[in-house]
Coordinates of C-alpha atoms in Angstrom, one line a residue:
M194 CA -11.0 -111.6 164.8
N195 CA -12.6 -110.0 167.8
K196 CA -16.2 -111.4 168.2
N197 CA -17.7 -107.9 168.6
Y198 CA -16.0 -106.9 165.3
R199 CA -17.5 -109.9 163.6
I200 CA -21.0 -108.8 164.6
V201 CA -20.4 -105.2 163.7
L202 CA -18.9 -106.0 160.3
S203 CA -21.6 -108.5 159.5
I204 CA -24.2 -105.8 160.0
M205 CA -22.2 -103.5 157.8
M206 CA -22.1 -106.1 155.0
F207 CA -25.8 -106.9 155.4
L208 CA -26.8 -103.2 155.0
Q209 CA -24.4 -102.8 152.0
F210 CA -26.1 -105.5 149.9
F211 CA -29.5 -104.7 151.3
I212 CA -29.2 -101.3 149.7
W213 CA -28.0 -102.7 146.4
G214 CA -30.5 -105.6 146.2
A215 CA -33.5 -103.3 146.8
W216 CA -33.2 -101.5 143.4
Y217 CA -30.7 -103.2 141.1
G218 CA -32.7 -106.1 139.6
Q219 CA -36.0 -104.2 139.8
M220 CA -34.9 -100.9 138.2
S221 CA -35.8 -101.9 134.7
K222 CA -39.4 -102.8 135.6
Y223 CA -39.7 -99.5 137.4
M224 CA -38.5 -97.6 134.4
F225 CA -40.7 -99.4 131.9
T226 CA -43.8 -99.1 134.1
Q227 CA -43.5 -95.8 135.8
L228 CA -41.3 -93.7 133.5
G229 CA -42.4 -95.2 130.1
A230 CA -38.8 -95.7 129.3
S231 CA -37.5 -97.3 126.1
G232 CA -35.2 -100.3 126.0
I233 CA -32.3 -98.0 125.1
Q234 CA -33.0 -95.8 128.1
V235 CA -33.1 -98.8 130.4
G236 CA -29.8 -100.1 129.0
N237 CA -28.2 -96.7 129.5
A238 CA -29.4 -96.6 133.1
Y239 CA -27.7 -99.9 133.8
S240 CA -24.6 -98.8 132.1
A241 CA -24.4 -96.0 134.7
F242 CA -23.4 -98.6 137.3
S243 CA -20.6 -99.9 135.0
I244 CA -19.3 -96.3 134.5
A245 CA -19.2 -95.9 138.2
M246 CA -17.4 -99.2 138.6
I247 CA -14.7 -97.9 136.2
V248 CA -14.4 -94.7 138.2
A249 CA -14.4 -96.3 141.7
P250 CA -10.9 -97.7 141.7
F251 CA -9.4 -94.3 141.0
F252 CA -11.5 -92.7 143.8
I253 CA -10.4 -95.4 146.2
G254 CA -6.8 -95.6 145.1
M255 CA -6.0 -91.9 144.8
I256 CA -8.2 -90.4 147.5
A257 CA -9.8 -92.7 150.0
D258 CA -6.8 -95.0 150.6
R259 CA -4.5 -92.0 151.1
Y260 CA -6.2 -89.2 153.0
F261 CA -9.3 -90.4 154.9
A262 CA -10.3 -93.2 157.3
A263 CA -12.3 -95.8 155.3
Q264 CA -15.2 -95.9 157.7
K265 CA -15.7 -92.1 157.4
V266 CA -15.6 -92.2 153.6
L267 CA -18.2 -95.0 153.7
G268 CA -20.4 -92.9 156.0
V269 CA -20.2 -89.8 153.8
L270 CA -20.8 -91.6 150.6
N271 CA -23.9 -93.4 151.9
I272 CA -25.4 -90.2 153.2
L273 CA -24.7 -88.5 149.9
G274 CA -26.2 -91.5 148.1
A275 CA -29.4 -91.2 150.2
L276 CA -29.6 -87.5 149.3
V277 CA -29.3 -88.3 145.6
L278 CA -32.0 -91.0 145.9
F279 CA -34.3 -88.5 147.4
F280 CA -34.2 -86.4 144.2
L281 CA -34.0 -89.5 141.9
I282 CA -37.4 -90.6 143.3
K283 CA -39.0 -87.3 142.2
E284 CA -37.7 -87.6 138.6
K285 CA -40.4 -88.8 136.3
E286 CA -38.7 -88.2 132.9
A287 CA -36.8 -91.3 131.6
G288 CA -34.1 -89.3 129.9
N289 CA -33.2 -87.2 133.0
F290 CA -33.4 -90.4 135.2
F291 CA -30.0 -91.5 133.7
W292 CA -28.2 -88.6 135.2
W293 CA -29.7 -89.2 138.7
I294 CA -28.9 -92.9 138.6
L295 CA -25.3 -92.1 137.4
A296 CA -24.9 -89.6 140.3
Y297 CA -26.1 -92.3 142.7
C298 CA -23.9 -95.0 141.3
L299 CA -20.9 -92.7 141.6
T300 CA -21.6 -92.6 145.4
F301 CA -22.4 -96.3 145.7
A302 CA -19.8 -98.1 143.6
P303 CA -16.8 -97.1 145.8
T304 CA -18.6 -98.5 148.9
I305 CA -18.4 -102.0 147.5
A306 CA -14.6 -102.0 147.8
L307 CA -14.7 -100.0 151.0
T308 CA -16.8 -102.5 153.0
S309 CA -14.5 -105.3 151.9
S310 CA -11.4 -103.2 152.8
I311 CA -12.8 -102.3 156.2
S312 CA -13.6 -106.0 156.9
M313 CA -10.3 -107.4 155.9
S314 CA -8.4 -104.7 157.8
H315 CA -9.7 -106.1 161.1
M316 CA -9.1 -109.8 160.4
A317 CA -6.2 -111.9 161.4
D318 CA -6.8 -114.3 158.5
P319 CA -8.9 -112.7 155.8
A320 CA -8.8 -115.8 153.6
K321 CA -10.7 -117.8 156.3
E322 CA -12.7 -115.1 158.0
F323 CA -13.9 -112.9 155.1
P324 CA -16.3 -115.4 153.5
T325 CA -18.3 -115.6 156.8
I326 CA -18.8 -111.8 156.6
R327 CA -19.4 -111.6 152.9
V328 CA -22.1 -114.3 153.0
M329 CA -24.2 -111.7 154.9
G330 CA -24.4 -109.8 151.6
T331 CA -25.9 -112.8 149.8
L332 CA -28.4 -113.1 152.7
A333 CA -29.3 -109.4 152.6
W334 CA -29.9 -109.5 148.8
F335 CA -32.2 -112.6 149.3
V336 CA -34.1 -110.9 152.2
V337 CA -34.6 -107.5 150.4
T338 CA -35.7 -109.0 147.1
N339 CA -38.3 -111.2 148.9
F340 CA -39.4 -108.2 150.9
V341 CA -39.9 -106.2 147.7
G342 CA -41.7 -109.1 146.1
F343 CA -44.1 -109.7 149.0
M344 CA -44.9 -106.0 149.0
G345 CA -45.6 -106.1 145.2
A346 CA -43.3 -103.1 145.0
G347 CA -40.9 -104.2 142.2
D348 CA -42.3 -101.6 139.8
K349 CA -42.7 -98.7 142.3
S350 CA -40.5 -96.0 143.7
T351 CA -40.6 -98.0 146.9
I352 CA -37.4 -99.8 145.8
F353 CA -35.5 -96.5 146.0
Y354 CA -37.1 -95.5 149.2
I355 CA -35.9 -98.7 150.8
S356 CA -32.4 -98.0 149.5
M357 CA -32.5 -94.4 150.6
I358 CA -33.5 -95.3 154.2
A359 CA -31.0 -98.1 154.4
S360 CA -28.3 -95.8 153.0
L361 CA -29.0 -93.3 155.8
V362 CA -28.8 -96.1 158.4
L363 CA -25.5 -97.4 157.0
G364 CA -24.2 -93.8 156.6
V365 CA -24.7 -93.1 160.3
Y366 CA -23.7 -96.6 161.4
S367 CA -20.4 -96.3 159.5
F368 CA -19.1 -93.6 161.9
F369 CA -19.3 -96.2 164.7
L370 CA -17.4 -98.9 162.8
P371 CA -13.8 -99.8 163.9
D372 CA -11.3 -97.1 162.9
T373 CA -9.7 -98.0 159.6
P374 CA -7.1 -95.3 158.9
P375 CA -5.6 -94.7 155.4
K376 CA -2.7 -97.1 154.7
A377 CA -1.3 -95.9 151.4
T378 CA 2.0 -94.1 151.7
D379 CA 2.8 -93.5 148.0
K380 CA 0.5 -92.1 145.3
P381 CA -0.5 -94.8 142.8
S382 CA -0.3 -94.0 139.2
F383 CA -3.2 -94.4 136.7
A384 CA -1.4 -97.5 135.3
Q385 CA -1.1 -99.1 138.7
I386 CA -4.7 -98.6 139.6
I387 CA -5.9 -100.4 136.4
G388 CA -3.5 -103.2 137.2
K389 CA -0.6 -102.5 134.8
D390 CA 1.7 -104.9 136.6
A391 CA -0.8 -107.7 136.0
F392 CA -0.5 -107.3 132.2
V393 CA 2.3 -109.8 132.4
L394 CA -0.4 -112.5 132.7
F395 CA -1.4 -111.8 129.1
K396 CA 1.8 -113.5 128.0
D397 CA 0.0 -116.8 128.8
R398 CA -2.4 -117.4 125.8
S399 CA -4.9 -119.3 127.9
Y400 CA -5.2 -116.5 130.4
L401 CA -5.6 -113.9 127.6
I402 CA -8.4 -116.0 126.1
F403 CA -10.0 -116.2 129.6
F404 CA -9.7 -112.5 130.1
F405 CA -11.4 -111.5 126.9
S406 CA -14.0 -114.3 127.4
S407 CA -14.8 -112.8 130.8
I408 CA -15.5 -109.4 129.2
L409 CA -17.7 -111.1 126.5
I410 CA -19.7 -113.2 128.9
C411 CA -20.6 -110.1 130.9
I412 CA -22.8 -109.1 127.9
P413 CA -25.3 -112.0 128.6
L414 CA -24.9 -111.3 132.4
S415 CA -26.1 -107.8 131.8
F416 CA -29.1 -109.0 129.8
Y417 CA -30.1 -111.1 132.8
Y418 CA -29.7 -108.4 135.4
A419 CA -31.4 -105.7 133.4
M420 CA -34.2 -107.6 131.6
A421 CA -35.1 -110.8 133.4
N422 CA -37.5 -109.1 135.8
P423 CA -39.6 -107.3 133.2
A424 CA -39.5 -110.3 130.9
L425 CA -40.9 -112.6 133.6
T426 CA -43.5 -109.9 134.5
D427 CA -44.6 -109.6 130.9
A428 CA -44.9 -113.4 130.7
G429 CA -47.6 -113.2 133.4
L430 CA -45.7 -114.3 136.5
T431 CA -46.5 -112.7 139.8
N432 CA -44.1 -112.1 142.8
V433 CA -41.3 -112.1 140.3
E434 CA -38.7 -110.9 142.8
N435 CA -39.5 -113.8 145.1
I436 CA -39.1 -116.3 142.2
M437 CA -35.8 -114.7 141.1
S438 CA -34.4 -114.9 144.6
L439 CA -34.1 -118.7 144.1
G440 CA -31.1 -117.8 142.0
L441 CA -29.3 -116.6 145.1
L442 CA -30.0 -120.0 146.9
S443 CA -28.6 -121.7 143.8
E444 CA -25.5 -119.4 143.9
F445 CA -24.9 -120.4 147.6
I446 CA -25.2 -124.1 146.8
F447 CA -22.9 -124.1 143.8
M448 CA -20.4 -122.0 145.7
L449 CA -20.1 -124.8 148.2
A450 CA -19.7 -127.4 145.4
L451 CA -17.1 -125.4 143.5
P452 CA -13.9 -126.5 145.4
F453 CA -14.9 -130.2 144.9
A454 CA -15.8 -129.7 141.3
M455 CA -12.6 -127.9 140.5
R456 CA -10.4 -130.6 142.0
K457 CA -12.3 -133.2 140.0
Y458 CA -12.7 -131.6 136.6
G459 CA -10.0 -128.8 136.5
V460 CA -10.4 -125.2 135.5
K461 CA -11.0 -125.6 131.8
W462 CA -14.0 -127.9 132.2
I463 CA -15.5 -125.9 135.1
L464 CA -15.4 -122.8 132.9
I465 CA -16.9 -124.7 129.9
I466 CA -19.7 -126.1 132.1
G467 CA -20.4 -122.5 133.3
L468 CA -20.6 -121.3 129.7
I469 CA -22.9 -124.1 128.6
G470 CA -25.1 -123.1 131.5
W471 CA -25.4 -119.6 130.1
I472 CA -26.5 -121.0 126.7
I473 CA -29.1 -123.3 128.3
R474 CA -30.6 -120.7 130.6
F475 CA -31.2 -118.1 127.8
F476 CA -32.7 -120.9 125.6
L477 CA -35.1 -121.6 128.5
F478 CA -35.9 -117.9 129.0
S479 CA -36.6 -117.6 125.2
N480 CA -39.0 -120.6 125.2
G481 CA -40.6 -120.5 128.6
N482 CA -44.1 -119.3 129.4
S483 CA -46.4 -119.0 132.4
G484 CA -48.4 -122.1 131.3
P485 CA -46.9 -125.5 130.4
G486 CA -43.5 -123.9 129.9
L487 CA -43.3 -122.4 133.4
W488 CA -40.7 -125.0 134.5
M489 CA -38.3 -123.5 131.9
F490 CA -38.3 -120.2 133.8
Y491 CA -37.6 -121.9 137.1
I492 CA -34.7 -123.9 135.7
A493 CA -33.3 -120.8 134.0
I494 CA -33.3 -119.0 137.4
L495 CA -31.9 -121.9 139.3
L496 CA -29.0 -122.1 136.8
H497 CA -27.8 -118.7 138.0
G498 CA -25.6 -120.3 140.6
L499 CA -23.9 -122.6 138.1
C500 CA -23.5 -119.8 135.5
F501 CA -22.1 -117.3 137.9
D502 CA -20.0 -119.4 140.3
F503 CA -18.6 -121.7 137.6
F504 CA -17.4 -118.9 135.5
F505 CA -16.9 -115.7 137.5
V506 CA -15.9 -117.2 140.9
T507 CA -13.8 -119.8 139.1
G508 CA -12.2 -116.9 137.2
M509 CA -11.2 -115.1 140.4
I510 CA -9.6 -118.4 141.7
Y511 CA -7.9 -119.0 138.3
T512 CA -6.6 -115.4 138.3
D513 CA -5.3 -115.8 141.8
S514 CA -3.5 -119.0 140.9
K515 CA -1.8 -117.4 137.9
A516 CA -0.6 -114.2 139.6
D517 CA 2.6 -113.8 141.5
K518 CA 2.1 -112.7 145.2
K519 CA 3.3 -109.2 144.3
I520 CA 0.5 -108.6 141.7
K521 CA -2.4 -110.7 143.1
S522 CA -4.4 -107.5 144.2
Q523 CA -3.7 -105.8 140.9
A524 CA -4.7 -108.9 139.0
Q525 CA -8.0 -109.1 140.8
G526 CA -8.5 -105.4 140.3
L527 CA -7.8 -105.7 136.6
I528 CA -10.3 -108.5 136.1
S529 CA -13.0 -106.6 138.0
F530 CA -12.3 -103.5 136.0
A531 CA -12.7 -105.4 132.8
T532 CA -15.8 -107.4 133.7
Y533 CA -18.0 -105.2 136.0
G534 CA -16.7 -102.1 134.3
V535 CA -16.0 -102.6 130.6
G536 CA -17.9 -105.8 129.9
M537 CA -21.1 -104.9 131.7
Y538 CA -21.1 -101.5 130.2
I539 CA -21.1 -103.0 126.8
G540 CA -23.7 -105.5 127.8
S541 CA -26.0 -102.9 129.3
I542 CA -26.0 -100.8 126.2
L543 CA -26.5 -103.8 123.9
A544 CA -29.3 -105.2 126.1
G545 CA -31.1 -101.8 125.7
I546 CA -30.6 -101.7 121.9
V547 CA -31.7 -105.3 121.4
T548 CA -34.8 -104.8 123.6
E549 CA -35.8 -101.7 121.7
K550 CA -35.3 -103.4 118.4
Y551 CA -37.7 -106.2 119.3
T552 CA -40.3 -103.9 120.8
V553 CA -43.3 -103.1 118.6
N554 CA -46.2 -100.9 119.8
G555 CA -44.9 -101.3 123.4
V556 CA -44.9 -105.1 123.2
K557 CA -41.6 -106.8 123.6
D558 CA -40.7 -110.0 121.8
W559 CA -38.8 -111.6 124.7
G560 CA -38.3 -114.8 122.8
S561 CA -36.2 -113.1 120.2
I562 CA -34.5 -110.9 122.7
W563 CA -33.2 -113.8 124.7
V564 CA -31.8 -115.5 121.6
I565 CA -29.1 -112.8 121.4
P566 CA -27.3 -113.5 124.7
S567 CA -27.7 -117.2 124.1
M568 CA -25.8 -116.8 120.8
I569 CA -23.1 -114.6 122.4
S570 CA -22.6 -117.3 125.1
A571 CA -22.2 -119.9 122.3
V572 CA -19.5 -117.8 120.6
V573 CA -17.6 -117.5 123.9
L574 CA -17.9 -121.2 124.4
L575 CA -16.5 -121.9 120.9
L576 CA -13.6 -119.5 121.6
F577 CA -12.9 -121.3 124.8
I578 CA -12.9 -124.8 123.4
L579 CA -10.6 -123.8 120.5
F580 CA -8.0 -121.7 122.3
F581 CA -8.1 -122.3 126.1
N582 CA -5.6 -125.0 127.0
E583 CA -5.1 -124.7 130.7
K584 CA -5.0 -128.2 132.1
K585 CA -3.5 -127.8 135.6
A586 CA -6.0 -127.4 138.5
P587 CA -5.5 -124.0 140.1
N588 CA -4.1 -123.8 143.6
P589 CA -5.0 -120.3 144.7
S590 CA -3.6 -118.9 147.9
F591 CA -7.0 -117.8 149.4
I592 CA -8.5 -121.3 149.4
Q593 CA -5.5 -123.2 150.7

């Protein structure tokens, strides 16, 4: 890849995740503190992102990939997103806030795929070159969450101002990115976009178990993303965003360890270890406190890398290894649609309902709240142990 392109695309990826990281983990605390939102309203707000993730593939597949240059679509969507955020910041009623965050997510969700598509279109070997670009997203999320934490702005509209300004910057910057013209020549069907051809993988019982387990484990994942920040804040911790950013460092470390662990233990045990990690981390969240039990919170946060990488990243690798070359893209699209769309939608709604159930006179019983995702993780683990029988280590094309 051209050296100048590497720099240009790295900046694009940094801005993309800087925008996302500024508000996503902090939105719940903002809604509880500034809008007086209920748990159900917070859960609904996070479900807006999942709704947008379900819609995004259709926008990309039927419109962006066929009629417009990707960098121009990216620019327009970011400028529209900044405009929506301008009005979202002014909204002070929790019920109406949902519609503004849904409108914003509908502009933002497609940009996740667009930035990846733009990057890979200008790479000679995406399998080797893309990770060096994508890691800038992890760096950006780490930087912006620490910035928010040091400012003490996690519960203020500042998080959306940061995203709005960064969206405008990326919106303008996008028009100066390398030209990435539309490549699709035929109009994809609804079935193709949701990955119909990849349904053949369901003939393999182990993959079917993995697929449904992936949807189910997104429920605990949604609890973490939506409720960890306000839970730690209510426990009396300060600079929560800075503390939670340790999970990103953990994610980076476990990502490096994953190829070695996979070769040594195989896919089944890696996935099981990941699921055990989910159970332990929510047990720790449930029993931690800002006094003698502070270490539990830190361990729970540091387990994020093991939980995420050993299940979700391993799942991507496993999916790639099971899919024929002709359906690899559809297979990855299908698992993303099921997890970040369907699974996290269910998880966000349930997280809101559970939080509201265990809220009395404005006080949340976080110990009881965290028991629910821990139990769900235990059910998924049991399902896995009983029915998942994959023994062969995956040999995916993109890590060869």
